[in-house]
Amino acid sequence: MKRITSLFIFVCFTLMTLQARPKGDLTQRHQVRVGWGDMLFETMAFHPSVTHEYVNPSALPADFSISERHHYGYTGHIFAEYQYRTSRVVRVGALLDFEGIFWKESAFDRNHVQIGKTVPVRNYNLVAMPTVRFDYMNSELVSLYSGLGAGVLLAFDNMGKAEWSPALNLNFFGVQVGKGHWSGSAELGLMAALSGGNKIYMLGSRLFSVSLNYRW
């Protein structure tokens, strides 16, 4: 995956450098958008622990304790992207995507009474990548498109731990509706980030996303 990511980044920057000026009257070449996407994978992979309440707690050792995760929270994917229109079909750009996953951890005794302090855990994923978009239908009001991007993910938390991983984003189908400077978009796709096949940070995340766009 690292080789694919490196090749994709090289191709994108080559396109940005060598692509000819847009043909025809393309006065609005620049676009900035901000949006939100779902966190379906994260909500399935990170969820509260089972509550451990025992039928006969006195049968357990007096010093028994077990840790549980609870009070989960998710930000969703919050992203911003810049795109430059190199032709009527191709746009190239750069994407920043951020998400947060939060929970609390507490220890409980055999009677499910909390012992010790509750520890808040905050995990963050920050993705940066070049992107390319292909418009296969353009009208004055509506554009239909697909696209892809490849880059890196930085995973870090409030405990001081940080890890890097290759990241990939695929946009299978997108629709952009608007006239003039402002428009809105909706996309179906997926974002994935994994390292060596044994560390999965995202897999089938951001399946659906929406954005508000400004072009000039």
mmCIF file of C-alpha atoms in Angstrom:
data_model
loop_
_atom_site.group_PDB
_atom_site.id
_atom_site.type_symbol
_atom_site.label_atom_id
_atom_site.label_comp_id
_atom_site.label_asym_id
_atom_site.label_seq_id
_atom_site.Cartn_x
_atom_site.Cartn_y
_atom_site.Cartn_z
ATOM 1 C CA MET A 1 0.000 0.000 0.000
ATOM 2 C CA LYS A 2 2.914 2.356 0.652
ATOM 3 C CA ARG A 3 4.108 1.901 -2.947
ATOM 4 C CA ILE A 4 0.634 2.646 -4.294
ATOM 5 C CA THR A 5 0.428 5.751 -2.114
ATOM 6 C CA SER A 6 3.819 7.038 -3.299
ATOM 7 C CA LEU A 7 2.939 6.405 -6.960
ATOM 8 C CA PHE A 8 -0.389 8.162 -6.604
ATOM 9 C CA ILE A 9 1.173 11.232 -4.970
ATOM 10 C CA PHE A 10 3.763 11.411 -7.778
ATOM 11 C CA VAL A 11 1.071 11.189 -10.468
ATOM 12 C CA CYS A 12 -1.058 13.880 -8.829
ATOM 13 C CA PHE A 13 1.779 16.373 -8.545
ATOM 14 C CA THR A 14 2.839 15.596 -12.113
ATOM 15 C CA LEU A 15 -0.679 16.393 -13.286
ATOM 16 C CA MET A 16 -0.691 19.639 -11.329
ATOM 17 C CA THR A 17 2.632 20.664 -12.902
ATOM 18 C CA LEU A 18 2.198 19.521 -16.487
ATOM 19 C CA GLN A 19 -1.528 19.779 -17.192
ATOM 20 C CA ALA A 20 -2.388 22.336 -19.883
ATOM 21 C CA ARG A 21 -4.593 25.315 -19.156
ATOM 22 C CA PRO A 22 -8.313 24.557 -19.208
ATOM 23 C CA LYS A 23 -9.867 24.714 -22.652
ATOM 24 C CA GLY A 24 -12.892 26.904 -23.122
ATOM 25 C CA ASP A 25 -14.446 29.409 -20.759
ATOM 26 C CA LEU A 26 -13.649 27.971 -17.343
ATOM 27 C CA THR A 27 -13.612 31.065 -15.190
ATOM 28 C CA GLN A 28 -14.159 29.253 -11.878
ATOM 29 C CA ARG A 29 -11.055 27.081 -11.582
ATOM 30 C CA HIS A 30 -10.668 27.135 -7.785
ATOM 31 C CA GLN A 31 -12.928 25.494 -5.229
ATOM 32 C CA VAL A 32 -12.769 25.142 -1.449
ATOM 33 C CA ARG A 33 -15.161 22.923 0.433
ATOM 34 C CA VAL A 34 -15.817 21.931 4.041
ATOM 35 C CA GLY A 35 -17.917 18.966 5.046
ATOM 36 C CA TRP A 36 -18.849 16.100 7.335
ATOM 37 C CA GLY A 37 -18.865 12.308 6.843
ATOM 38 C CA ASP A 38 -20.066 9.298 8.826
ATOM 39 C CA MET A 39 -17.955 7.119 11.125
ATOM 40 C CA LEU A 40 -19.735 3.782 10.605
ATOM 41 C CA PHE A 41 -16.580 1.662 10.970
ATOM 42 C CA GLU A 42 -15.453 3.465 14.123
ATOM 43 C CA THR A 43 -18.850 3.165 15.829
ATOM 44 C CA MET A 44 -18.817 -0.598 15.091
ATOM 45 C CA ALA A 45 -15.192 -1.134 16.152
ATOM 46 C CA PHE A 46 -15.245 1.111 19.244
ATOM 47 C CA HIS A 47 -18.268 0.660 21.492
ATOM 48 C CA PRO A 48 -19.035 0.325 25.217
ATOM 49 C CA SER A 49 -17.933 -2.802 27.065
ATOM 50 C CA VAL A 50 -20.429 -5.316 28.359
ATOM 51 C CA THR A 51 -21.554 -4.431 31.881
ATOM 52 C CA HIS A 52 -20.110 -7.128 34.147
ATOM 53 C CA GLU A 53 -22.741 -7.869 36.776
ATOM 54 C CA TYR A 54 -22.398 -11.345 38.299
ATOM 55 C CA VAL A 55 -25.125 -13.628 39.673
ATOM 56 C CA ASN A 56 -22.936 -14.733 42.588
ATOM 57 C CA PRO A 57 -20.250 -12.035 43.098
ATOM 58 C CA SER A 58 -19.226 -13.467 46.487
ATOM 59 C CA ALA A 59 -17.761 -16.466 44.628
ATOM 60 C CA LEU A 60 -15.146 -14.195 43.100
ATOM 61 C CA PRO A 61 -11.919 -13.207 44.928
ATOM 62 C CA ALA A 62 -12.242 -10.247 47.267
ATOM 63 C CA ASP A 63 -9.638 -8.279 45.293
ATOM 64 C CA PHE A 64 -11.340 -8.971 41.923
ATOM 65 C CA SER A 65 -11.525 -6.014 39.522
ATOM 66 C CA ILE A 66 -12.348 -5.521 35.866
ATOM 67 C CA SER A 67 -12.002 -2.530 33.541
ATOM 68 C CA GLU A 68 -14.898 -1.284 31.414
ATOM 69 C CA ARG A 69 -15.177 1.291 28.626
ATOM 70 C CA HIS A 70 -18.229 3.534 28.583
ATOM 71 C CA HIS A 71 -19.630 6.916 27.522
ATOM 72 C CA TYR A 72 -18.405 6.819 23.913
ATOM 73 C CA GLY A 73 -18.473 9.879 21.659
ATOM 74 C CA TYR A 74 -17.718 10.407 17.958
ATOM 75 C CA THR A 75 -17.138 13.606 15.981
ATOM 76 C CA GLY A 76 -17.687 12.183 12.510
ATOM 77 C CA HIS A 77 -15.254 13.038 9.711
ATOM 78 C CA ILE A 78 -14.709 16.804 9.551
ATOM 79 C CA PHE A 79 -12.862 17.672 6.355
ATOM 80 C CA ALA A 80 -11.683 20.523 4.139
ATOM 81 C CA GLU A 81 -10.495 20.259 0.550
ATOM 82 C CA TYR A 82 -9.045 22.585 -2.075
ATOM 83 C CA GLN A 83 -9.475 21.699 -5.758
ATOM 84 C CA TYR A 84 -8.063 23.250 -8.930
ATOM 85 C CA ARG A 85 -9.838 22.631 -12.211
ATOM 86 C CA THR A 86 -7.239 21.767 -14.846
ATOM 87 C CA SER A 87 -9.776 20.873 -17.561
ATOM 88 C CA ARG A 88 -13.482 20.291 -17.978
ATOM 89 C CA VAL A 89 -12.970 16.735 -16.734
ATOM 90 C CA VAL A 90 -10.096 16.789 -14.226
ATOM 91 C CA ARG A 91 -9.634 18.584 -10.916
ATOM 92 C CA VAL A 92 -6.638 18.102 -8.633
ATOM 93 C CA GLY A 93 -6.344 19.185 -5.024
ATOM 94 C CA ALA A 94 -5.500 18.416 -1.418
ATOM 95 C CA LEU A 95 -7.652 17.068 1.426
ATOM 96 C CA LEU A 96 -7.452 17.315 5.222
ATOM 97 C CA ASP A 97 -9.730 15.000 7.210
ATOM 98 C CA PHE A 98 -10.082 14.893 10.999
ATOM 99 C CA GLU A 99 -12.047 12.691 13.381
ATOM 100 C CA GLY A 100 -12.175 12.035 17.113
ATOM 101 C CA ILE A 101 -13.230 8.991 19.140
ATOM 102 C CA PHE A 102 -13.718 9.443 22.891
ATOM 103 C CA TRP A 103 -14.581 7.191 25.802
ATOM 104 C CA LYS A 104 -14.017 6.704 29.524
ATOM 105 C CA GLU A 105 -12.419 3.758 31.327
ATOM 106 C CA SER A 106 -13.294 2.719 34.880
ATOM 107 C CA ALA A 107 -12.428 -0.234 37.115
ATOM 108 C CA PHE A 108 -15.177 -2.087 39.024
ATOM 109 C CA ASP A 109 -15.093 -4.628 41.845
ATOM 110 C CA ARG A 110 -16.993 -7.918 41.961
ATOM 111 C CA ASN A 111 -20.207 -6.098 43.014
ATOM 112 C CA HIS A 112 -19.845 -3.725 40.056
ATOM 113 C CA VAL A 113 -18.973 -0.802 42.330
ATOM 114 C CA GLN A 114 -16.447 1.573 40.796
ATOM 115 C CA ILE A 115 -12.993 1.597 42.340
ATOM 116 C CA GLY A 116 -10.462 4.303 41.567
ATOM 117 C CA LYS A 117 -10.812 7.220 39.177
ATOM 118 C CA THR A 118 -12.415 7.312 35.760
ATOM 119 C CA VAL A 119 -9.828 7.826 32.998
ATOM 120 C CA PRO A 120 -10.878 9.821 29.904
ATOM 121 C CA VAL A 121 -9.430 8.506 26.612
ATOM 122 C CA ARG A 122 -9.336 10.661 23.478
ATOM 123 C CA ASN A 123 -8.193 9.293 20.115
ATOM 124 C CA TYR A 124 -7.753 11.392 16.968
ATOM 125 C CA ASN A 125 -7.112 10.594 13.306
ATOM 126 C CA LEU A 126 -5.740 13.261 10.964
ATOM 127 C CA VAL A 127 -5.502 12.438 7.243
ATOM 128 C CA ALA A 128 -3.655 14.514 4.614
ATOM 129 C CA MET A 129 -3.605 13.554 0.940
ATOM 130 C CA PRO A 130 -3.535 14.856 -2.642
ATOM 131 C CA THR A 131 -6.742 14.125 -4.559
ATOM 132 C CA VAL A 132 -7.981 13.930 -8.115
ATOM 133 C CA ARG A 133 -11.585 14.285 -9.295
ATOM 134 C CA PHE A 134 -13.122 13.284 -12.627
ATOM 135 C CA ASP A 135 -16.272 15.098 -13.773
ATOM 136 C CA TYR A 136 -18.236 12.974 -16.240
ATOM 137 C CA MET A 137 -21.267 15.266 -16.442
ATOM 138 C CA ASN A 138 -21.297 19.047 -16.155
ATOM 139 C CA SER A 139 -24.256 21.371 -16.536
ATOM 140 C CA GLU A 140 -24.949 24.889 -15.342
ATOM 141 C CA LEU A 141 -26.515 23.562 -12.144
ATOM 142 C CA VAL A 142 -25.410 19.934 -11.605
ATOM 143 C CA SER A 143 -22.105 18.031 -11.806
ATOM 144 C CA LEU A 144 -21.642 14.264 -11.455
ATOM 145 C CA TYR A 145 -18.179 12.991 -10.597
ATOM 146 C CA SER A 146 -15.929 10.351 -9.029
ATOM 147 C CA GLY A 147 -12.482 10.663 -7.474
ATOM 148 C CA LEU A 148 -9.749 9.223 -5.327
ATOM 149 C CA GLY A 149 -6.922 10.237 -3.032
ATOM 150 C CA ALA A 150 -3.967 8.632 -1.269
ATOM 151 C CA GLY A 151 -1.782 9.979 1.510
ATOM 152 C CA VAL A 152 -0.984 9.474 5.188
ATOM 153 C CA LEU A 153 -2.854 9.203 8.467
ATOM 154 C CA LEU A 154 -1.532 10.402 11.822
ATOM 155 C CA ALA A 155 -3.235 8.630 14.738
ATOM 156 C CA PHE A 156 -2.622 10.165 18.178
ATOM 157 C CA ASP A 157 -4.248 10.284 21.600
ATOM 158 C CA ASN A 158 -4.216 12.153 24.895
ATOM 159 C CA MET A 159 -1.741 9.636 26.334
ATOM 160 C CA GLY A 160 1.062 10.906 24.086
ATOM 161 C CA LYS A 161 1.006 7.978 21.646
ATOM 162 C CA ALA A 162 1.280 8.702 17.893
ATOM 163 C CA GLU A 163 1.459 6.418 14.828
ATOM 164 C CA TRP A 164 1.612 6.896 11.042
ATOM 165 C CA SER A 165 -0.166 4.849 8.401
ATOM 166 C CA PRO A 166 -0.899 4.974 4.642
ATOM 167 C CA ALA A 167 -4.435 6.171 3.878
ATOM 168 C CA LEU A 168 -6.723 5.879 0.872
ATOM 169 C CA ASN A 169 -9.977 7.603 -0.042
ATOM 170 C CA LEU A 170 -12.286 6.478 -2.857
ATOM 171 C CA ASN A 171 -15.274 8.451 -4.067
ATOM 172 C CA PHE A 172 -17.426 6.141 -6.147
ATOM 173 C CA PHE A 173 -20.152 8.681 -6.907
ATOM 174 C CA GLY A 174 -20.614 12.363 -6.147
ATOM 175 C CA VAL A 175 -23.165 14.991 -7.091
ATOM 176 C CA GLN A 176 -22.605 18.738 -6.813
ATOM 177 C CA VAL A 177 -25.560 21.101 -7.081
ATOM 178 C CA GLY A 178 -25.344 24.885 -7.223
ATOM 179 C CA LYS A 179 -24.990 27.928 -9.415
ATOM 180 C CA GLY A 180 -22.507 30.765 -9.113
ATOM 181 C CA HIS A 181 -20.018 30.748 -6.271
ATOM 182 C CA TRP A 182 -21.879 28.509 -3.826
ATOM 183 C CA SER A 183 -22.863 24.857 -4.126
ATOM 184 C CA GLY A 184 -23.415 21.700 -2.085
ATOM 185 C CA SER A 185 -22.144 18.153 -2.615
ATOM 186 C CA ALA A 186 -23.038 14.625 -1.508
ATOM 187 C CA GLU A 187 -20.721 11.634 -1.999
ATOM 188 C CA LEU A 188 -20.715 7.853 -1.630
ATOM 189 C CA GLY A 189 -17.309 6.252 -1.120
ATOM 190 C CA LEU A 190 -14.970 4.964 1.557
ATOM 191 C CA MET A 191 -11.833 5.900 3.465
ATOM 192 C CA ALA A 192 -9.340 3.317 4.714
ATOM 193 C CA ALA A 193 -6.066 3.383 6.651
ATOM 194 C CA LEU A 194 -4.118 0.312 7.697
ATOM 195 C CA SER A 195 -0.516 -0.562 8.424
ATOM 196 C CA GLY A 196 0.866 -3.949 7.418
ATOM 197 C CA GLY A 197 -2.572 -5.579 7.545
ATOM 198 C CA ASN A 198 -2.418 -5.984 11.328
ATOM 199 C CA LYS A 199 -3.229 -2.438 12.420
ATOM 200 C CA ILE A 200 -6.518 -1.141 11.074
ATOM 201 C CA TYR A 201 -7.343 2.488 11.824
ATOM 202 C CA MET A 202 -10.173 2.848 9.305
ATOM 203 C CA LEU A 203 -11.820 0.398 6.924
ATOM 204 C CA GLY A 204 -14.952 1.430 5.100
ATOM 205 C CA SER A 205 -15.242 4.701 6.992
ATOM 206 C CA ARG A 206 -16.748 7.901 5.572
ATOM 207 C CA LEU A 207 -19.135 5.956 3.372
ATOM 208 C CA PHE A 208 -21.400 8.995 3.044
ATOM 209 C CA SER A 209 -20.388 12.647 3.223
ATOM 210 C CA VAL A 210 -21.795 16.087 2.483
ATOM 211 C CA SER A 211 -20.043 19.410 1.932
ATOM 212 C CA LEU A 212 -20.582 23.104 1.343
ATOM 213 C CA ASN A 213 -18.482 24.489 -1.508
ATOM 214 C CA TYR A 214 -17.260 27.904 -2.627
ATOM 215 C CA ARG A 215 -15.706 28.356 -6.092
ATOM 216 C CA TRP A 216 -14.129 31.251 -7.892
#
